[in-house]
Short mmCIF file of C-alpha atoms in Angstrom, two decimals:
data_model
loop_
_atom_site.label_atom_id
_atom_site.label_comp_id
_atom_site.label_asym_id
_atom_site.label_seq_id
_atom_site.Cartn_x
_atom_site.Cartn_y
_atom_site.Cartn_z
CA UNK A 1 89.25 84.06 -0.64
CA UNK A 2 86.23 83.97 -2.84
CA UNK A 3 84.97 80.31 -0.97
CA UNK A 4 85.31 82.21 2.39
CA UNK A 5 83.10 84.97 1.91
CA UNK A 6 80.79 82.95 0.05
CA UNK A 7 81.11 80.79 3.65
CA UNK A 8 80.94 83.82 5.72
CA UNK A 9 77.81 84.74 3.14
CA UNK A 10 76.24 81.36 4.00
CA UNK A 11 76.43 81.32 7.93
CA UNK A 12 74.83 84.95 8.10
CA UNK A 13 71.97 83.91 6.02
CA UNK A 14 71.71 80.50 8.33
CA UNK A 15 71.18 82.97 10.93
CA UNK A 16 69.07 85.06 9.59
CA UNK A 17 66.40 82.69 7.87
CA UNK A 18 66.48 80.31 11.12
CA UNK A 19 65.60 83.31 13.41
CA UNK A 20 63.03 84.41 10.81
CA UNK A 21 62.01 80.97 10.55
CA UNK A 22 61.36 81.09 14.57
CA UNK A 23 59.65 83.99 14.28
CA UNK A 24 57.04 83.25 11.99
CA UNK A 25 56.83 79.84 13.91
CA UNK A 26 56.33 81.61 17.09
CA UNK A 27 53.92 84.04 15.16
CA UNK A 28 51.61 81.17 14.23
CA UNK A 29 49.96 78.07 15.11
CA UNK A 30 53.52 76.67 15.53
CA UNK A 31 56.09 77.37 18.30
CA UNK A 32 59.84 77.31 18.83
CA UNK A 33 60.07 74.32 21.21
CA UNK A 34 62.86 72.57 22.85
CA UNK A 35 63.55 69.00 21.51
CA UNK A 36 62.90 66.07 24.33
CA UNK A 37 66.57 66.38 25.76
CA UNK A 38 66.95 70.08 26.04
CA UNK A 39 66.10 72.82 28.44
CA UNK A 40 63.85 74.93 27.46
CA UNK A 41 65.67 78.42 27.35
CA UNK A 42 68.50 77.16 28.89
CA UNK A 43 71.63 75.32 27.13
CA UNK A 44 72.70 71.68 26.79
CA UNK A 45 76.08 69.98 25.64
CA UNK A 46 76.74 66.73 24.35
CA UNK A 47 79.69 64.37 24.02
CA UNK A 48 79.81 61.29 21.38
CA UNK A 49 82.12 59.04 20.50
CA UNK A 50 81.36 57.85 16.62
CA UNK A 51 82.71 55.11 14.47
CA UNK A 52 81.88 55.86 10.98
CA UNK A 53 82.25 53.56 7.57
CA UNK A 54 83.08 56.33 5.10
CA UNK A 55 83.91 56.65 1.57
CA UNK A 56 85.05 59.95 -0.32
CA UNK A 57 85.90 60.00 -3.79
CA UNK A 58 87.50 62.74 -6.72
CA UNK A 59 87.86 62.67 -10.08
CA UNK A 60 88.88 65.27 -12.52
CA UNK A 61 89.09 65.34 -16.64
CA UNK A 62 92.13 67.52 -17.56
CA UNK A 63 94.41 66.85 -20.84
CA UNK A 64 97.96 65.35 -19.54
CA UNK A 65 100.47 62.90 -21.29
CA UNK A 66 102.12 59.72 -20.17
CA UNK A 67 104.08 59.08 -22.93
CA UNK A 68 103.21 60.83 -26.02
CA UNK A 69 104.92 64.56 -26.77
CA UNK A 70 101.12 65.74 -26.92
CA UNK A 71 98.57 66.17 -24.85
CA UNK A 72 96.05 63.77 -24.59
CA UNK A 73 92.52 63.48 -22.88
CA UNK A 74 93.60 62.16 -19.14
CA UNK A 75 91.27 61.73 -15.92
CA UNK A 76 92.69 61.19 -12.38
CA UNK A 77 90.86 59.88 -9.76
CA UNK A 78 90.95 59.11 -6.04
CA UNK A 79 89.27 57.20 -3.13
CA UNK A 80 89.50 56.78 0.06
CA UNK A 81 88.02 54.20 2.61
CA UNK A 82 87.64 57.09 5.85
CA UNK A 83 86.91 54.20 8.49
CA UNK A 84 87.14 55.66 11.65
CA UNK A 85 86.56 56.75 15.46
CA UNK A 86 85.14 60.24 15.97
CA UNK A 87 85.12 62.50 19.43
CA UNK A 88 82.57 64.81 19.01
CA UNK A 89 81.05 67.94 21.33
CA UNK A 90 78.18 69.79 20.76
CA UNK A 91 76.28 72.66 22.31
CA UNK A 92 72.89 73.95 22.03
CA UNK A 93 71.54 77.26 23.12
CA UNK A 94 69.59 80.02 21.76
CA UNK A 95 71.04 83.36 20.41
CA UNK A 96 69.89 85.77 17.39
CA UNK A 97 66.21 84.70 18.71
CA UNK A 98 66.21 81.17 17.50
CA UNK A 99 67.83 78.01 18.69
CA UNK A 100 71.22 77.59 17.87
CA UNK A 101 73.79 74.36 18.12
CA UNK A 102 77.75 74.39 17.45
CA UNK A 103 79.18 70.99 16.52
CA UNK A 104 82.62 70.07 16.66
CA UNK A 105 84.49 66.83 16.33
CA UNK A 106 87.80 65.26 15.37
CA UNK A 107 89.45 61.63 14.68
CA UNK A 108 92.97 59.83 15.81
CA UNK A 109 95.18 59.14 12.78
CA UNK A 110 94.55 55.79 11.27
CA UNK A 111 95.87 53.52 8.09
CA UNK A 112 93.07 53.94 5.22
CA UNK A 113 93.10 52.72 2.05
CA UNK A 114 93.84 54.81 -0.41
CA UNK A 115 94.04 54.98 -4.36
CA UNK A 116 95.32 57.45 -6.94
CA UNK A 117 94.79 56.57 -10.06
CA UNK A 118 95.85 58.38 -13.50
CA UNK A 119 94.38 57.03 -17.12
CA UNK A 120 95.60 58.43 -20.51
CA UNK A 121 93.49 58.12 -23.25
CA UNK A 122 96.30 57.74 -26.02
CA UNK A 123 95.57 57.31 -30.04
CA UNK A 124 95.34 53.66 -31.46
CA UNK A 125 92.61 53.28 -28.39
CA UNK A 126 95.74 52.60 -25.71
CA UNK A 127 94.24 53.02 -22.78
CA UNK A 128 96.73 53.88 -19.75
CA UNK A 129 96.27 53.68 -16.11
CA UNK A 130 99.29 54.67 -13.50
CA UNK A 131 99.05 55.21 -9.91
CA UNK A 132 98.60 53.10 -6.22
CA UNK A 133 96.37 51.32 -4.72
CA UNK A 134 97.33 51.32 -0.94
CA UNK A 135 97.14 52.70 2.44
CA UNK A 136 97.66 56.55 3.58
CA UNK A 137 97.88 57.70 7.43
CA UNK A 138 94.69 59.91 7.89
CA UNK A 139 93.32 62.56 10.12
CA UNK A 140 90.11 64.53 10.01
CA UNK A 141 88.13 67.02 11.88
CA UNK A 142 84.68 69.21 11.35
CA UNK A 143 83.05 71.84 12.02
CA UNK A 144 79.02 72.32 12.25
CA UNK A 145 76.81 75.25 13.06
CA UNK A 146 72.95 75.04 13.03
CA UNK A 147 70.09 77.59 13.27
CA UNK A 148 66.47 75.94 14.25
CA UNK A 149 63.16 76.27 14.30
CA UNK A 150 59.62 74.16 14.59
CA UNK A 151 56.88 74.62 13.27
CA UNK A 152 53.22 72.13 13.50
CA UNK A 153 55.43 69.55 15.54
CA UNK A 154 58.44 69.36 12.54
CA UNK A 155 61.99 70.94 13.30
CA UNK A 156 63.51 72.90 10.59
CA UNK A 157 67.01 73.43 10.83
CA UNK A 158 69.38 75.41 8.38
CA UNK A 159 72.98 74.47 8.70
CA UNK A 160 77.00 74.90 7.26
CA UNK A 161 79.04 72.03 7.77
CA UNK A 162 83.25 71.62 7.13
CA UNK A 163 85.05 68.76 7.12
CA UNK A 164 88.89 68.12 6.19
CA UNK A 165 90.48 65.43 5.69
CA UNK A 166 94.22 64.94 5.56
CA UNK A 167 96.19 62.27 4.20
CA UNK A 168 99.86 61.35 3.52
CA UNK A 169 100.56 58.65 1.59
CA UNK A 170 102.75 55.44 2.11
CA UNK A 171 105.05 53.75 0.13
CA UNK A 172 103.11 51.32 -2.35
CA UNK A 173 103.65 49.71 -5.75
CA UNK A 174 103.23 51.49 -8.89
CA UNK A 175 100.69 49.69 -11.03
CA UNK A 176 101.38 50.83 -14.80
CA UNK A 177 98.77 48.79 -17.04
CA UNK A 178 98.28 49.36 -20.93
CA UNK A 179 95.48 48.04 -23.50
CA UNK A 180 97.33 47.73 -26.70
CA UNK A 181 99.16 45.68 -26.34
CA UNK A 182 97.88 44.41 -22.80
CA UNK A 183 100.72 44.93 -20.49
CA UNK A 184 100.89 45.00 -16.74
CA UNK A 185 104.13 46.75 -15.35
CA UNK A 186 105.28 47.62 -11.00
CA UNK A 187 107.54 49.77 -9.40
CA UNK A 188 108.08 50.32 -5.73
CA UNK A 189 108.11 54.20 -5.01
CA UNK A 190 108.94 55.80 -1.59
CA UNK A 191 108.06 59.43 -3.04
CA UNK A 192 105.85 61.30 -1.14
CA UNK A 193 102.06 62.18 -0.98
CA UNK A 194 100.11 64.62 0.51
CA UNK A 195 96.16 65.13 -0.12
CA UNK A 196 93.77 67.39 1.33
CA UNK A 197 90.12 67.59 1.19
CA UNK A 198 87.67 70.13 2.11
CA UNK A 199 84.14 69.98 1.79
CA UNK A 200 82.18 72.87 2.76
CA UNK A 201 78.01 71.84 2.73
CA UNK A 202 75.26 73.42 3.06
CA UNK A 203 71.87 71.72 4.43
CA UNK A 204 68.72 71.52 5.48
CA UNK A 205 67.24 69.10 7.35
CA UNK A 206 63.59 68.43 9.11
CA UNK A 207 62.76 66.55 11.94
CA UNK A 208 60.14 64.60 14.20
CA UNK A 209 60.06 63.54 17.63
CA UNK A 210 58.03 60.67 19.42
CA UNK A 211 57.88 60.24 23.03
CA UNK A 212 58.64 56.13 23.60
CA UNK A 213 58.72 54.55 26.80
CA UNK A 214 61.29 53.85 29.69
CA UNK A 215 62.33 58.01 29.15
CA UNK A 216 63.23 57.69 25.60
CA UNK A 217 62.35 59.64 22.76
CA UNK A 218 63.00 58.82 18.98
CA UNK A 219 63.92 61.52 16.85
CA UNK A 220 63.74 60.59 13.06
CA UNK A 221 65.77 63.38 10.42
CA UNK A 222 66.25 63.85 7.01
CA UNK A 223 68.61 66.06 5.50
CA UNK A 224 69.60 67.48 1.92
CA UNK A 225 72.82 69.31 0.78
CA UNK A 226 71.89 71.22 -2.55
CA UNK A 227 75.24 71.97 -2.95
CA UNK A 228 78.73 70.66 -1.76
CA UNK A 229 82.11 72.38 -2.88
CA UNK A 230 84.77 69.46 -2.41
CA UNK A 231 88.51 70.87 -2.94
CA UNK A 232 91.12 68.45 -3.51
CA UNK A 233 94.71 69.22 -2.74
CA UNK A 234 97.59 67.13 -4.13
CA UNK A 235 101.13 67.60 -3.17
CA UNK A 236 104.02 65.64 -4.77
CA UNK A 237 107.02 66.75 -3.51
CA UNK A 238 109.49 64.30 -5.41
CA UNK A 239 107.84 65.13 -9.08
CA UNK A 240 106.50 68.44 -8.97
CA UNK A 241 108.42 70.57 -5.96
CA UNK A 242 106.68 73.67 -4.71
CA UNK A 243 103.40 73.18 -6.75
CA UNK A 244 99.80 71.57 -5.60
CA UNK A 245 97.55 70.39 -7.71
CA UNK A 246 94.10 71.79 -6.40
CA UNK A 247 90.74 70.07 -8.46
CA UNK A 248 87.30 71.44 -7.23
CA UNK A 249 83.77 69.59 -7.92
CA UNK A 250 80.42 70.07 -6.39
CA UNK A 251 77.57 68.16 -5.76
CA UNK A 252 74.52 67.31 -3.78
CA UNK A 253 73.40 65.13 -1.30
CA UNK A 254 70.88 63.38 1.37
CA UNK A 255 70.83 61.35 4.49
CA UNK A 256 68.43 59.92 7.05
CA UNK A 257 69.21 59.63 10.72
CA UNK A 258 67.83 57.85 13.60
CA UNK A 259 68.50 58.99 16.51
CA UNK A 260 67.05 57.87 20.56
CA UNK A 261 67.90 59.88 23.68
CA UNK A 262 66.66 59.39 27.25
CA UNK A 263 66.84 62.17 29.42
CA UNK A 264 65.27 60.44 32.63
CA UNK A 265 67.79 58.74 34.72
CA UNK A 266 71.25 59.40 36.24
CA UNK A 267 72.96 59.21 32.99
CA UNK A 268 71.40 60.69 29.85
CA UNK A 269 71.83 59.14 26.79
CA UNK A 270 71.98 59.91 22.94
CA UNK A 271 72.42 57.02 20.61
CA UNK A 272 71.86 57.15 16.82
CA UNK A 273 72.76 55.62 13.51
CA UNK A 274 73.12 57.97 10.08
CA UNK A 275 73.65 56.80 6.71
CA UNK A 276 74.36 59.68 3.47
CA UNK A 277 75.39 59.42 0.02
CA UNK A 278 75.85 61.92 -2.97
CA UNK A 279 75.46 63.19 -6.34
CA UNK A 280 77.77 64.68 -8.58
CA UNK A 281 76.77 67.70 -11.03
CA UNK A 282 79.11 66.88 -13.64
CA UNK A 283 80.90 63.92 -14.54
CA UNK A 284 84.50 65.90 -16.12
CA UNK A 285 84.57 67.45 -12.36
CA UNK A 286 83.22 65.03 -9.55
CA UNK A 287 82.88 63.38 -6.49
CA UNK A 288 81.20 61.05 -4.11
CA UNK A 289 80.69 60.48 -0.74
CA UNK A 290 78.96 58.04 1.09
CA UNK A 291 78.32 58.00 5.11
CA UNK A 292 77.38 55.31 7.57
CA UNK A 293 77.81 56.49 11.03
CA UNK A 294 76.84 54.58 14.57
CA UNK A 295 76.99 56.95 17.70
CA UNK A 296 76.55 57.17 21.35
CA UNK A 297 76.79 60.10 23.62
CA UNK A 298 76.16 61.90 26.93
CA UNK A 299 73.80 65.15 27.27
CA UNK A 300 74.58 67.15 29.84
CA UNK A 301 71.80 70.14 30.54
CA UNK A 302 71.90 73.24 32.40
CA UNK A 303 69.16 76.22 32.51
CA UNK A 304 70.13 80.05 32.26
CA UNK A 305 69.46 82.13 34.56
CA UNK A 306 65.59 84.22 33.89
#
């Protein structure tokens, strides 16, 4: 409960510093101005189809045992390879006196790799590591709302984004490995697995447009996330029924986007390449995330009435 109202928080002050933002833009030598492919006061929606190289990451220091009748200092970690197609829709309009767009997008379930790893630090400097390296079945969607403004030629946008990402598991080998003395030891296990994780971000981003030729324009962006929450959700059904194992970490991150639209022509046209990565603010509670994304989409534009 606390996360959502610090969410619901967070998209009221979007609003509110984007319109006063536009304001002061509007006030000044600066002006609120459509980008190249929208419509002045009106409203424009986009479709994209995305194939994206990602990688997402947790790890979390908590004392556990393997084999000892004590607790011992124990870290578990895991990583996922989130390779896949994205449908996304987007619309852009103005509302609360400032430009506003509402991103949306989801993926098919696909086979990703997928590791959970556990390592006990036991006395005598045995070092333990248990867990799987292998595939899960994932699924993901997001969610995206922007407030914008320009001012002397450079957009300004203040934004909330949400993404989840769900994955269960398949049966894999066991890897059990020791340091004293050196051992390497497998099991087959068809127990189950269930992760989630939610990443709720918070960014700001500035951009700049240049008219090219042939109806194109080039739109270059950079962004910064002072601060993602990432919640991690583990379900084991087989070993620990009716609980989930929920690990939280926050960090920070940055990405640069190129992006080219032409808006002359029968068919409009958005295409644009991203790539992102992060930084943890602790090491005991962390994660990581990096983002390479290649899209193309259609505009479609349409002017409100006066």
């Amino acid at each position: 409960m606390a996360t959502m109202r610090g969410v619901a928080i967070v998209l009221a002050l979007t609003v509110g510093v984007a319109s006063a933002a536009a304001q002061s833009a509007d006030a000044g030598r600066g002006s609120l101005r459509p980008r190249a492919h929208d419509t002045g006061d009106g409203w424009s929606v986009q479709a994209a189809y995305e194939w994206h190289m990602d990688r997402l990451g947790y790890a979390f220091d908590t004392p556990s045992a393997i084999d000892t009748p004590f607790l011992v200092p124990h870290r578990y970690a895991q990583t996922y390879r989130l390779n896949n197609q994205w449908i996304t829709t987007s619309a852009r309009y103005r509302a609360a006196g400032s430009a506003m767009t509402t991103q949306f997008g989801v993926t098919p379930t696909t086979t990703a790799r997928a590791t959970d790893v556990d390592t006990f630090f036991n006395p005598g400097d045995d070092i333990v590591t248990s867990g799987t390296e292998g595939d899960a079945e994932v699924r993901s969607w997001r969610l995206a709302q922007w407030s914008e403004g320009e001012l002397g030629g450079v957009t300004l946008r203040v934004g909330y984004r949400y993404r989840r990402d769900n994955a269960d598991f398949l049966p894999a080998d066991v890897i059990v490995t020791r340091s004293r003395p050196p051992s390497v030891s497998r099991r087959f296990t068809t127990d189950q697995e269930f992760t989630s994780s939610q990443v709720h971000e918070f960014v700001i981003d500035s951009a700049r447009t240049f008219v090219a030729r042939g109806g194109w324009s080039v739109t270059g962006r950079l962004a910064a996330s002072p601060l993602l929450l990432g919640r991690l959700s583990t379900r084991l059904p087989q070993k620990y029924p009716g609980q989930t194992i929920v690990g939280q970490a926050r960090a920070a991150a940055f990405s640069a986007r190129v992006e080219g639209a032409r808006t002359k022509g029968r068919v409009p046209l958005i295409v644009a390449i991203e790539w992102g990565k992060s930084a943890s603010y602790g090491t005991s509670r962390s994660m990581s995330r990096d983002v390479f994304e290649l899209s193309v989409g259609l505009i479609r534009a349409a002017v409100s009435r006066p």
